Amino acid sequence: MPEVILQSVLTCPECGHKKTESMPTDACQWYYECEQCHTLLKPKAGDCCVYCSYGSVPCPPIQLTTESKGKGGCCGTQTLYASCQFTITILHTPSSPRYP
């Protein structure tokens, strides 16, 4: 079994800011906010997560999937889809309606 790298340098496509992050091993990270310009990064078409799109190292499930050669085999498969998760943050501003 190959050694899995858990650190990846994410590079913001908008401002070029780089930050080393620890990748989750049990889920895909679909969103990441750049700490410099606050752009919300989302995976590119065909990629399973922000690490595969903007990171120096693809996510752990992709690293372990030798038959896919780095493409697919993560959240795109039914067997691993249940383990994927994401977080949505809802911000209330004075102009936004309040919900019960």
Coordinates of C-alpha atoms in Angstrom, one line a residue:
M1 CA 0.0 0.0 0.0
P2 CA 1.4 3.4 -0.9
E3 CA 2.2 6.0 1.7
V4 CA -0.6 8.6 1.9
I5 CA 0.4 12.3 2.1
L6 CA -1.9 14.2 4.3
Q7 CA -0.6 17.8 3.8
S8 CA -1.4 19.7 0.6
V9 CA -0.6 23.3 -0.4
L10 CA -3.9 25.0 -1.6
T11 CA -3.3 27.8 -4.1
C12 CA -6.1 30.3 -4.6
P13 CA -6.8 30.8 -8.4
E14 CA -8.0 34.4 -7.8
C15 CA -5.2 35.9 -5.7
G16 CA -2.4 33.2 -5.7
H17 CA -2.4 32.9 -1.9
K18 CA -0.9 29.6 -0.8
K19 CA -1.7 27.8 2.5
T20 CA -0.7 24.3 3.7
E21 CA -3.7 22.4 5.0
S22 CA -4.2 19.0 6.5
M23 CA -6.6 16.9 4.3
P24 CA -9.4 15.0 5.9
T25 CA -9.1 11.2 5.5
D26 CA -12.8 10.4 6.0
A27 CA -14.5 12.9 3.6
C28 CA -14.0 15.1 0.6
Q29 CA -13.7 18.8 1.2
W30 CA -16.0 20.4 -1.4
Y31 CA -15.5 24.1 -0.3
Y32 CA -12.6 26.1 1.0
E33 CA -12.5 29.9 1.6
C34 CA -9.3 31.7 0.8
E35 CA -8.1 33.4 3.9
Q36 CA -6.6 36.3 1.9
C37 CA -9.3 37.3 -0.7
H38 CA -12.2 35.2 0.8
T39 CA -13.0 33.5 -2.6
L40 CA -15.0 30.3 -2.1
L41 CA -13.1 27.6 -3.9
K42 CA -15.1 24.7 -5.3
P43 CA -13.8 21.6 -7.2
K44 CA -13.3 21.9 -10.9
A45 CA -15.5 19.8 -13.2
G46 CA -14.3 16.2 -12.9
D47 CA -12.5 16.6 -9.6
C48 CA -13.9 15.3 -6.3
C49 CA -12.7 18.0 -4.0
V50 CA -10.7 21.3 -3.6
Y51 CA -7.5 19.4 -3.0
C52 CA -7.7 17.6 -6.3
S53 CA -8.4 21.0 -8.1
Y54 CA -6.2 23.5 -6.2
G55 CA -3.8 21.4 -4.0
S56 CA -0.2 20.3 -4.5
V57 CA -1.3 16.8 -3.6
P58 CA -4.6 15.1 -4.4
C59 CA -6.9 13.9 -1.6
P60 CA -6.1 10.6 0.2
P61 CA -8.8 8.5 -1.5
I62 CA -7.4 9.5 -4.9
Q63 CA -3.9 8.8 -3.8
L64 CA -4.9 5.3 -2.9
T65 CA -6.8 4.6 -6.1
T66 CA -4.1 3.4 -8.4
E67 CA -6.5 2.0 -11.1
S68 CA -8.0 5.5 -11.7
K69 CA -4.6 7.1 -12.1
G70 CA -5.6 10.1 -9.9
K71 CA -9.1 10.6 -11.5
G72 CA -12.3 9.4 -10.0
G73 CA -12.6 6.7 -7.4
C74 CA -13.5 9.1 -4.6
C75 CA -16.8 10.9 -4.1
G76 CA -17.9 10.0 -7.7
T77 CA -18.5 6.4 -6.7
Q78 CA -21.5 5.1 -4.9
T79 CA -19.6 3.2 -2.2
L80 CA -17.7 6.3 -1.0
Y81 CA -20.4 8.9 -1.7
A82 CA -22.0 8.4 1.8
S83 CA -18.8 9.4 3.5
C84 CA -18.6 12.8 1.8
Q85 CA -19.7 15.9 3.7
F86 CA -19.6 19.6 3.4
T87 CA -20.5 22.6 5.6
I88 CA -22.8 25.5 4.6
T89 CA -22.5 28.7 6.6
I90 CA -25.5 31.0 6.5
L91 CA -24.8 34.6 7.3
H92 CA -27.5 36.9 8.4
T93 CA -27.1 40.5 7.3
P94 CA -29.5 43.4 8.1
S95 CA -31.1 43.1 4.6
S96 CA -31.5 39.3 4.8
P97 CA -34.8 37.9 6.0
R98 CA -34.9 36.0 9.3
Y99 CA -36.1 32.5 9.3
P100 CA -37.6 30.8 12.3

